[in-house]
Amino acid sequence: MKQDKIRLTVNGSSHDLSIGVNLGEIAPSETLVHTLRETLGLTGAKESCDHGACGCCTVIMDGQAVPSCMVLTVECHGKEITTIEGLQDPETEALDPLQQSFIDNMAFQCGYCTPGIIMTSKALLEKNPRPDEEEIKEALAGNFCRCISQYQVIEAVKQAAKNGR
Amino acid sequence: MANAYRYLGKNLPRKDATDIVTGRATFLDDFKPAGMLYGKALRSPHPHALITHIDVSEARQLPNVHAVLTHKDVPPEWLTGLPNHRAVLDRKVRHVGDGVALVAAKTPEIALKALRLIKVEYEVLQPVFDVDEAVKPGAPQLYEQFPGNEFTPGCPVFSPEPFNHVKRGNIEEGFKEADFVVEGTYGYEKFPCPLPPESPAIIARWDTPTDVTIWATTQSPTMLKLIMETKMGDTNIRCISFNVGGSYGNKQTVPMPVFYAAALAKAANRPVKFSLSKAEQLLTYDLRLSNRVHAKIGVRKDGSVSAVQGEWLVDTGVSSDLGQGQIAVGLGEAQVMMAKCKNWDLEGRLIATNRSASGICRGFGGQELKSALIPLWGQAMKKGHLDPVECFKKNFVQPGDGYFWRDGKWWVCREVDYVKTMEETAKKFGWREKWKGWNTPTSVNGTKAVGVGVGVHGNADAGEDESEAYVRLDPFGNAILQCCVAESGMGQRNSLCKMVAEIVQVPLESVRITPSDTLVNPFDFGLAGSRGSRAIGSACTRAASDAIRQLLERAAPVLKVTPEELATKDGMIFVKNNPEITIPWIAVMGPMNTITGMGHYEADYSMPNFMIFFVEVEVDLETGQVEILNIAEGTDVGRIIDPLNLKMQFHGAFGSAGVDSAIYEESILDTETGRIMTGNMIDYKWRPFTDFPPFDTVVLESEFDTHVFKAIGVGEITGAPAPGAILMAISNAVGVDIMDYPATPAVILKTLGKS
């Protein structure tokens, strides 16, 4: 069925978007990371490798961590998407305990890959609140961090899991 | 002694931590000036060719294309490289991916469409990819002005006279004194990619015909300004950086993207962003230097080096950004490592070949030279059955030892002695128990053989170049640090605020640092060579002390005491021996004034920093697979400013920064086509989260005479000693010398005669 509109729910707000090739429309070839960054102004997800290898653009879609550079926006109709901007409590602006744990463990350096790493970790903890170290590493195997904050990230996720118990 | 400091040596959240974990931190890609266009480049499919015909008429007619440039349209006086040689676009292309034409358009898609409309004809020329071939008579010539493909020596920013040759003592006598002499050719030649996650990108906007604002993904805005202004005719650059998504020394002057964005912005009369795709970053942007050493080393029975002679051929690909400076630093670092050797004849030559350029990156020449030199030196140690740790202890620079540094001047080491660091790190690693001799495994269990290795590195650039800083006190107990420092991951902006807060004695929240913008800040050379802690730290702490001095001088008459009797804490001034007598800063300054202190730092190359890297590897003798079992690395930083950030600098030894350049990271060049085959992050190998071994660190705090806080930086060099150490460990595990980087399973099995 041909569809000319899609609805995305991003961080709890729904957005109706038109599909097409004209100005302001979502081209059928457009990736989700582009829509999030350019149309919705959510620049936390970073477009880095643009071929699904580095995880810098990771968001959570219907509970799964996905590289948003590998998803076409037109495929996202009816999906629930959470980006790094959606982790804070919308009322109080309190940080998610996982974000706080990244601060407490200084689990970042340049911070470019951090939103993606946090979103991957968040999806893991939602599905598996008590991951062991191997499960944390496995979940993050698709996230590239070149400053090498991996040791601190693993500590941060472990601590967030522990505090969540 | 208990730490008496409020901030130093303590793990406190970085001031920008919340911005980073919430996605609010601004990187260049998150910023867009009004009217911005997107630039794209048409790139050469040939490694060496002349453009005989280029037709851009159709591209120019495409709607929403604002500029199309070829070699005929670019500013002719703009030339980058060292010495200036590389045009924005040239009629001759010299590597696959070299720029052929540039387009600026309303959207990236339109720009790409315009590129496809450009018609080019080439006369294909013979390429050359190997340094030894490139210097032979009759080899293809890349540049008319560099006969024999050899770049002119000398790096004027570092020294007025070229420094590319260490020649001292009596080399013949040196070899006569030696008990063991080895000679051979060793390399570190696979030019891996530093691969910061944020690709290099530039936005340029001309504010007047000669003033350009460059928003850059640079870790050193002033260095970009200083160097690129000398390449762009009568141009004044204002350079601004946001959060930088990793650099590892690789995003400093960002030369070609600056040229492309600025040339397009000038032609289009609009701001233009030129952002490299990941493939462009891997295939066309600055890689690590490649190098080959033909050398001879003499060693005495006691392990001391008596003579070093050789030729160091540095392959910088199509262009030199600062290669001559990297040679100068590399030669200096070799002397620092073999500081007891009096007899030297080691010459560096910088060679052009038809692949993408090598440029600035962490390690800066010394890592490259020593990754080749340490395996050669190891052959001499092996002849004498000498323990490498003892040899490093015997030879590494100590107070009183001298060396020629990159400025061509003779420097004598003071203050720093790293023997204790070597001993303590060896102990933590268990070297004595694990080292069984050269080409001897620590243990063998079935098909798995374990071996250990060690390497050292030290760099006098930890005190390099000049820095200026201002600290402004406001009447309300705040301090504003004005210093041109970018944030590319080291947390240095935060560490400098900690130092200022410590001197001004205010809460860390009350210290703010200006944006990294060359227009609003005084000169700072930038984050390079681990200079942040000492050089920038000195300027900032001196500025803070100068501001406090002025404040107390003005408070003294108010309180009817001498300035020396006063101190300040949390925005209040008090009499030291009678703290009841206290007034706020505003009582001295009034509500409409500020006090500005100034600090300056001048280069000093007398105190090299240091790293010793121990590694234990397990090699599968059937598959050739190498696994790192554990690492212990040690240093002495004088005093720790930020423990976790320091620890993470150690961890940064992985990747092309060191460790993985010895095992699997490489740019693979197909010499049939001239193409680099590793143009994406699947074909280019990198270490995933699942693969990080235990990593012990040893940090001594010997309180060096650097500045008020006695610290010296080490961040750059944590990976530098790793490659040689890893080859040594693998060779010991398998019982045969493995001398090729990276030591992939194919390399190991071939050496073992199993493939």
GROMACS .gro file of N, CA, C and O in nm, chain A residues 86-128:
model
  172
   86GLY      N    1   1.596   1.173   2.528
   86GLY     CA    2   1.475   1.126   2.596
   86GLY      C    3   1.501   1.050   2.725
   86GLY      O    4   1.408   0.997   2.784
   87LEU      N    5   1.626   1.045   2.768
   87LEU     CA    6   1.654   0.966   2.889
   87LEU      C    7   1.628   1.041   3.017
   87LEU      O    8   1.598   0.981   3.120
   88GLN      N    9   1.641   1.173   3.012
   88GLN     CA   10   1.616   1.249   3.135
   88GLN      C   11   1.467   1.248   3.166
   88GLN      O   12   1.384   1.241   3.075
   89ASP      N   13   1.434   1.258   3.293
   89ASP     CA   14   1.294   1.268   3.333
   89ASP      C   15   1.237   1.397   3.274
   89ASP      O   16   1.289   1.506   3.299
   90PRO      N   17   1.129   1.388   3.193
   90PRO     CA   18   1.079   1.509   3.127
   90PRO      C   19   1.026   1.614   3.225
   90PRO      O   20   1.027   1.733   3.197
   91GLU      N   21   0.981   1.568   3.342
   91GLU     CA   22   0.927   1.663   3.441
   91GLU      C   23   1.039   1.729   3.521
   91GLU      O   24   1.049   1.851   3.527
   92THR      N   25   1.121   1.645   3.582
   92THR     CA   26   1.221   1.697   3.676
   92THR      C   27   1.355   1.724   3.610
   92THR      O   28   1.441   1.786   3.672
   93GLU      N   29   1.374   1.674   3.487
   93GLU     CA   30   1.503   1.681   3.418
   93GLU      C   31   1.611   1.602   3.491
   93GLU      O   32   1.731   1.619   3.462
   94ALA      N   33   1.572   1.519   3.586
   94ALA     CA   34   1.672   1.436   3.654
   94ALA      C   35   1.733   1.341   3.551
   94ALA      O   36   1.665   1.291   3.462
   95LEU      N   37   1.864   1.318   3.567
   95LEU     CA   38   1.932   1.227   3.476
   95LEU      C   39   1.886   1.084   3.501
   95LEU      O   40   1.851   1.048   3.614
   96ASP      N   41   1.887   1.005   3.397
   96ASP     CA   42   1.867   0.862   3.411
   96ASP      C   43   1.984   0.809   3.495
   96ASP      O   44   2.097   0.855   3.481
   97PRO      N   45   1.958   0.711   3.582
   97PRO     CA   46   2.069   0.657   3.665
   97PRO      C   47   2.187   0.610   3.582
   97PRO      O   48   2.302   0.618   3.626
   98LEU      N   49   2.161   0.565   3.461
   98LEU     CA   50   2.272   0.522   3.374
   98LEU      C   51   2.357   0.643   3.333
   98LEU      O   52   2.481   0.636   3.334
   99GLN      N   53   2.292   0.753   3.300
   99GLN     CA   54   2.368   0.875   3.266
   99GLN      C   55   2.452   0.919   3.387
   99GLN      O   56   2.569   0.955   3.373
  100GLN      N   57   2.390   0.914   3.505
  100GLN     CA   58   2.461   0.954   3.626
  100GLN      C   59   2.581   0.864   3.649
  100GLN      O   60   2.689   0.909   3.688
  101SER      N   61   2.562   0.735   3.622
  101SER     CA   62   2.672   0.641   3.642
  101SER      C   63   2.787   0.669   3.544
  101SER      O   64   2.904   0.653   3.580
  102PHE      N   65   2.754   0.713   3.424
  102PHE     CA   66   2.860   0.750   3.328
  102PHE      C   67   2.938   0.872   3.381
  102PHE      O   68   3.059   0.880   3.364
  103ILE      N   69   2.868   0.964   3.446
  103ILE     CA   70   2.938   1.080   3.504
  103ILE      C   71   3.024   1.035   3.621
  103ILE      O   72   3.142   1.069   3.631
  104ASP      N   73   2.964   0.954   3.710
  104ASP     CA   74   3.036   0.913   3.831
  104ASP      C   75   3.160   0.832   3.799
  104ASP      O   76   3.259   0.836   3.872
  105ASN      N   77   3.155   0.755   3.690
  105ASN     CA   78   3.269   0.671   3.653
  105ASN      C   79   3.355   0.733   3.543
  105ASN      O   80   3.443   0.669   3.490
  106MET      N   81   3.327   0.858   3.511
  106MET     CA   82   3.397   0.928   3.404
  106MET      C   83   3.413   0.837   3.280
  106MET      O   84   3.522   0.815   3.229
  107ALA      N   85   3.299   0.788   3.235
  107ALA     CA   86   3.300   0.684   3.132
  107ALA      C   87   3.296   0.741   2.990
  107ALA      O   88   3.223   0.692   2.905
  108PHE      N   89   3.370   0.848   2.970
  108PHE     CA   90   3.376   0.910   2.836
  108PHE      C   91   3.502   0.994   2.831
  108PHE      O   92   3.559   1.028   2.935
  109GLN      N   93   3.546   1.026   2.709
  109GLN     CA   94   3.656   1.121   2.693
  109GLN      C   95   3.609   1.232   2.599
  109GLN      O   96   3.558   1.333   2.643
  110CYS      N   97   3.615   1.207   2.468
  110CYS     CA   98   3.568   1.314   2.379
  110CYS      C   99   3.416   1.323   2.380
  110CYS      O  100   3.359   1.428   2.351
  111GLY      N  101   3.348   1.214   2.409
  111GLY     CA  102   3.203   1.218   2.422
  111GLY      C  103   3.127   1.201   2.292
  111GLY      O  104   3.004   1.204   2.293
  112TYR      N  105   3.196   1.181   2.182
  112TYR     CA  106   3.127   1.171   2.054
  112TYR      C  107   3.051   1.040   2.041
  112TYR      O  108   2.940   1.036   1.989
  113CYS      N  109   3.110   0.933   2.092
  113CYS     CA  110   3.045   0.802   2.083
  113CYS      C  111   2.954   0.778   2.203
  113CYS      O  112   2.882   0.678   2.206
  114THR      N  113   2.958   0.866   2.302
  114THR     CA  114   2.890   0.842   2.429
  114THR      C  115   2.738   0.827   2.416
  114THR      O  116   2.681   0.733   2.475
  115PRO      N  117   2.668   0.913   2.342
  115PRO     CA  118   2.523   0.893   2.331
  115PRO      C  119   2.488   0.754   2.279
  115PRO      O  120   2.397   0.688   2.332
  116GLY      N  121   2.561   0.707   2.179
  116GLY     CA  122   2.536   0.575   2.124
  116GLY      C  123   2.564   0.465   2.224
  116GLY      O  124   2.489   0.367   2.236
  117ILE      N  125   2.673   0.482   2.298
  117ILE     CA  126   2.709   0.380   2.398
  117ILE      C  127   2.605   0.377   2.510
  117ILE      O  128   2.565   0.270   2.556
  118ILE      N  129   2.560   0.494   2.551
  118ILE     CA  130   2.458   0.498   2.657
  118ILE      C  131   2.329   0.432   2.608
  118ILE      O  132   2.265   0.354   2.680
  119MET      N  133   2.289   0.460   2.485
  119MET     CA  134   2.163   0.403   2.435
  119MET      C  135   2.173   0.251   2.419
  119MET      O  136   2.078   0.179   2.451
  120THR      N  137   2.288   0.202   2.374
  120THR     CA  138   2.306   0.057   2.366
  120THR      C  139   2.298  -0.005   2.506
  120THR      O  140   2.233  -0.108   2.527
  121SER      N  141   2.363   0.060   2.601
  121SER     CA  142   2.364   0.009   2.739
  121SER      C  143   2.224   0.014   2.799
  121SER      O  144   2.182  -0.076   2.872
  122LYS      N  145   2.152   0.121   2.767
  122LYS     CA  146   2.015   0.137   2.819
  122LYS      C  147   1.926   0.024   2.767
  122LYS      O  148   1.850  -0.037   2.845
  123ALA      N  149   1.936  -0.005   2.638
  123ALA     CA  150   1.855  -0.113   2.581
  123ALA      C  151   1.891  -0.247   2.647
  123ALA      O  152   1.804  -0.330   2.674
  124LEU      N  153   2.019  -0.266   2.673
  124LEU     CA  154   2.062  -0.389   2.741
  124LEU      C  155   1.998  -0.400   2.879
  124LEU      O  156   1.939  -0.503   2.914
  125LEU      N  157   2.007  -0.292   2.957
  125LEU     CA  158   1.956  -0.296   3.095
  125LEU      C  159   1.804  -0.311   3.099
  125LEU      O  160   1.749  -0.369   3.193
  126GLU      N  161   1.736  -0.258   2.997
  126GLU     CA  162   1.590  -0.274   2.992
  126GLU      C  163   1.555  -0.421   2.975
  126GLU      O  164   1.458  -0.471   3.033
  127LYS      N  165   1.634  -0.488   2.891
  127LYS     CA  166   1.604  -0.628   2.862
  127LYS      C  167   1.662  -0.721   2.968
  127LYS      O  168   1.607  -0.826   2.999
  128ASN      N  169   1.779  -0.684   3.019
  128ASN     CA  170   1.854  -0.769   3.110
  128ASN      C  171   1.909  -0.682   3.222
  128ASN      O  172   2.019  -0.630   3.213
   0.00000   0.00000   0.00000
